[in-house]
Amino acid sequence: MTAKVLVLAGYGLNCEEETLHAFEYNGLKGNIRHINDLIENPAELKDVQILVVPGGFSYGDDTGSGNAFAQKMKLSLMDQLKQFVARDTLTLGICNGCQILANLGMVPGFDSKYGERLVAVTYNLTARYQCRWIDVQIESASPWLDGASSMHIPVAHGEGRFMMDDKTLKTLESNGQLAVKYVKPDGSAAGGQFPYNPNGSTADIAGITDQSGKVLAIMPHPERGMFTWQRDDYTELKDAAQREGKTLPETADGMALFKNAARYFEVAKKDVA
Amino acid sequence: MPRIEVLSHPDDGRAKQIEKALNAKGKKTSVRVVDVYTSEHEKIASKDFIESVSNPVTQQVNVVFDNFDWALEIGFLPGVTDNVGHTAQEIMELIGADNDNQCYSARLYLIKGDVNKADIEDLSEDIANKLIQRVSIKDAASFKKDGGMGEIIPKVVLDNKGAAADEVNLDVSDAELEIIGKDGIENADGTRRGPLGLSLQYLHAIRDYFQNVEGRAPKDIELETLAQTWSEHCKHTIFASPIDNIKDGIYRHYIKRATNDIRAAKGEKDICVSVFSDNAGGIIFNDEYLITDKVETHNSPSALDPFGGSITGIVGVNRDCVGFGQGAKPIINRYGFCLADPRTEPEYYRDKNKTIPILPPKTIMNGVVQGVEVGGNCSGIPTPQGFVHFDDRYVGKPLVFVGTIGLIPREINGKPGHIKGAKAGDKIVMVGGRVGRDGIHGATFSSVALDEGSPATAVQIGDPITQKKFSDAIVKEIRGKGWYNGITDNGAGGLASSVGEMAEQSGGFHLELEKVPLKYPGMSPWEIWISESQERMTLSVPKENCQKIIDFLAKRGAEATVIGTYTDTGRAHITWNGETIMDMAMDFLHDGIPETPLTTTFTEGGEAEPDIAEPSDYNQTLLEMMGRLNICSKEFVATQYDHNVQGSAVLGPIQGKGRVYAETSVSKPVLTSEKGVVLSQGLFPRYSDIDTFYMAASALDASVRNAVAAGVDFEQLALLDNFCWCSSDEPERLGQLKRAAEAIYDLAVLYGTPFISGKDSMFNDFKGFDADGNPVKISAPPTLLVSSIGVINNVDQAISLSPKAVGDVVYLLGETEDELGASEYYDHLGHIGKNVPKVHGPRNVMLYKIYCTAAKKRLISSALPVSHGGLGVALAKKAIAGQMGLDIDLSSIDLRTDKALFSESQGRILVTVAPQNVKDFEKAFKKFHHVRKIGHVAHSHKLKINNVLDVEINKLDEAYKAPLRDY
């Protein structure tokens, strides 16, 4: 089948191009769509299998990150969004997209009750924007994360701290929705410790899913860690490979999400790297 | 009137940082943060609005506050850009309020604990700037008695009942003319409108023109227009004027001629496509794209409002990129700050009565760092490259450099991408934000020294999201449709500058000023015309396409308005509701400026070489050197800047396992092309104390060498010059300027690295008063920033600074000489000295060419150019970056060990080479007789040098990272 990707843009979202590239690299086809164009023609969602709210700074993070953009979507697209996730589709929110999905209540979506705001993604404990490479551990049955157990990818945000009440946290945990957690490079728990947990996030949470696992909201940027040349240790890896006479793999950890999306819809990669 | 108060949870990160700051002053407190929204429209109290500005999980809205001792509220003064308020206003429109209902934001801190009113006032000094913000403080009792903070709506109310334009009588005494030039046109009530920055000579030329040619007195708007257009900031008069026997002036004789000579010599290998003629310079990237670059300064505004000055700077230079050719896409931002020591609090005032202190260096540093952060991050442009440099002479006037690299197809709509031009008959279309009083006199203000009379309205705050809405629409969607003929940025000088410049292409313009959309009513026509309100661009659009552009931008949440017509009448013509208020010859506007020949003198500076004792403890000396401000890590800046958005980062600002702050970056802006962009810069202001010739030559060499070390193709490397001078009305300063220009002409031609863009800022002086009320003038040292931009043919040839493996051989390329004049080492010991580093051009050319070949063959494992602090610092940085020991023997350098370690001789690169590549490496460099094998990467965790220095890496690491870690 030919699954179609729609990556949202507009009002300060800014990672749409590299995010679409990530899907296209895996043989998927799609479009970047300005939010106002989608609001004008929401029926387009019916032809789409993968919806992505990419990273960025919608409305400059003013009034709380993702808040204004979520309101814009809620006022004009909420029914269509609910219909979209009710179909066999995948939804991804990265960074600002993660904040938007949380504010829309597309996650955690307990018992498919989308629209309920139970999780906040708020100011880093350092009150500073943090752009750095981190390690995450993955425990999830989400199709987005199939086969991945850890990833070395970057974060870049001022408001990445997941907060919620204890009841929500317990439910997320028992449902297996705490998909992505910050860890130390050796794989042990970050335990809230900066910089391994870069924002003070509750329970070291870096990303959560809805109950079905098909909606993923993740703060780190897999699309900035999908090629080996993007990695912070690229020159170290390159040098080591040269000494050993090996060739470096073209792709890196972050590519897993996009590859999984293609696999989920049985799209074969156009050229095998 | 509704007021929405959003109380955040007690553990809010912003609150914690305030607590931390108070705690550092010995005050134990707990702080709560409340975000406040006000508006005159009742929709603000609606459920939808409240949901859009709060989060039910972590925040409460309009609850009763208790359990606090002090309330501190900070909001904006009327007319100051309030981005949060602007978003709130958009939300109101989204939920059904009609347009144009202003919303305002403020932040309230509720503070409990061991603090008194003075402490709260102290805190407000740290976190608010009274030039642009209002501060209210109440204790809990009065807060309760008053029922809260009270309602403050910072609405702008202007009352312009005057004529559309006033005539200005220039037929007055020279003394009166001088007052007009310095303090501005007189209002009816005797007040003045602010500096025109026009000299007596210029005012005479204007008076004569209007008397003899137009036969009337000039109108205020005409005089303001000429002041803008002829300002040093816009016209670069000092660079353009004849100087001594150089009739064609510094710019044409040295800078432009260097580029012309290089291009001619390179012939078919010329990389330049568009130089000095557009908003940025453009060179070839690959068959499909050009890359563009522009570096701006925003110094004067940053002294008064560091955050506003710096964000306006970065967002402004982004527009220079969008305004290149038919519109380039911003792909990388870069920055540079020259500041005073943030750990000091020098006492200086703007006024004699000591009521207006300068901002503390720490406040300036935090503000300028944050401005680029918010501007760049919100715009989705990575900021991987820059520097922070310290010298206490930047105390009154910091230097803020901001640059943007762009990407543009070589062909757009069947035409070269860099070609554009307004045609007679095209409509003048203003795109983006609305016009307010912000930035009035910004261009004339930055052309004079900063003193008490510096206008507060010259300060403005950028709005990156408003800009992103239209700039994305232009470069990603509209550009390919061929709807416009010309595009340029509205920067310094506002419409007066952008329309005036574009009209040179068509041969005139007619502007209907009343059509310009305003932020608030009541502005005078001349204010609208010269306002520097940000986030605007000007397009020239054939009539039939105007509505298409307006409609398209409306769908992207951006405003566009037709405000006039480009003509070929040769006249600059403005009407206000049909009445002509300006009508003068384009020729006079652009070329009527009188020539001012300049003369110079030059005296070499410095002192005799000092006789210093050899350090008794080299470990200690190196540790102290590592902690010097110009050497220590600036990681706190790098991690605040999003350096990997757009997915293009290859080599970033933090390199190696040990996280060393690097000043060179490699990016891969086209994901499907293996080519990369290499960026760096060089800057050595202290060398000016001895000789600006070598200050400039060193800046250029370092800028080139940094890029070469990272793997750039030496043949595809271009430069940008930013002169930040001082007192440029003094012959001695002009003499220093001329020498600097001579130096970079010589070296650029030798290297074959053309200048493609530049900018100068000539009066970086602070005139004020010291703690005793005595007048002082503090001049920034003559500073030349040379920025480099080049292409690496495949990013897999990129070389980082960190050593990769134990056993690798360490080589020093280039000569180390007795050149410690104005070095970090001498400064550390309280000396200047005399032996400033010279630059050996021909030797360096040979090195860089061979290095390029070796880099392409991947013979070099790591490379770090030797810079501030010399070889000792470079070795330490390498050890820290790799977290690997180094065993070093410098006995082949014929200098006393401290001089060998800390000499700042240029032209040197420190490299490590894998054992299996040593043979090929040495063969490649056989013809270059300045290669020294100085040691190897060791198993130990120590840096060992010459049996005199033996220090653990973790100590070096701490010394290097501690000084600025907590900023």
mmCIF file of C-alpha atoms in Angstrom, chain A residues 60 146 182 246:
data_model
loop_
_atom_site.group_PDB
_atom_site.id
_atom_site.type_symbol
_atom_site.label_atom_id
_atom_site.label_comp_id
_atom_site.label_asym_id
_atom_site.label_seq_id
_atom_site.Cartn_x
_atom_site.Cartn_y
_atom_site.Cartn_z
ATOM 1 C CA GLY A 60 7.113 31.480 20.253
ATOM 2 C CA ASP A 146 9.433 -1.509 17.602
ATOM 3 C CA TYR A 182 16.221 9.442 30.037
ATOM 4 C CA LYS A 246 35.283 -0.472 8.302
#
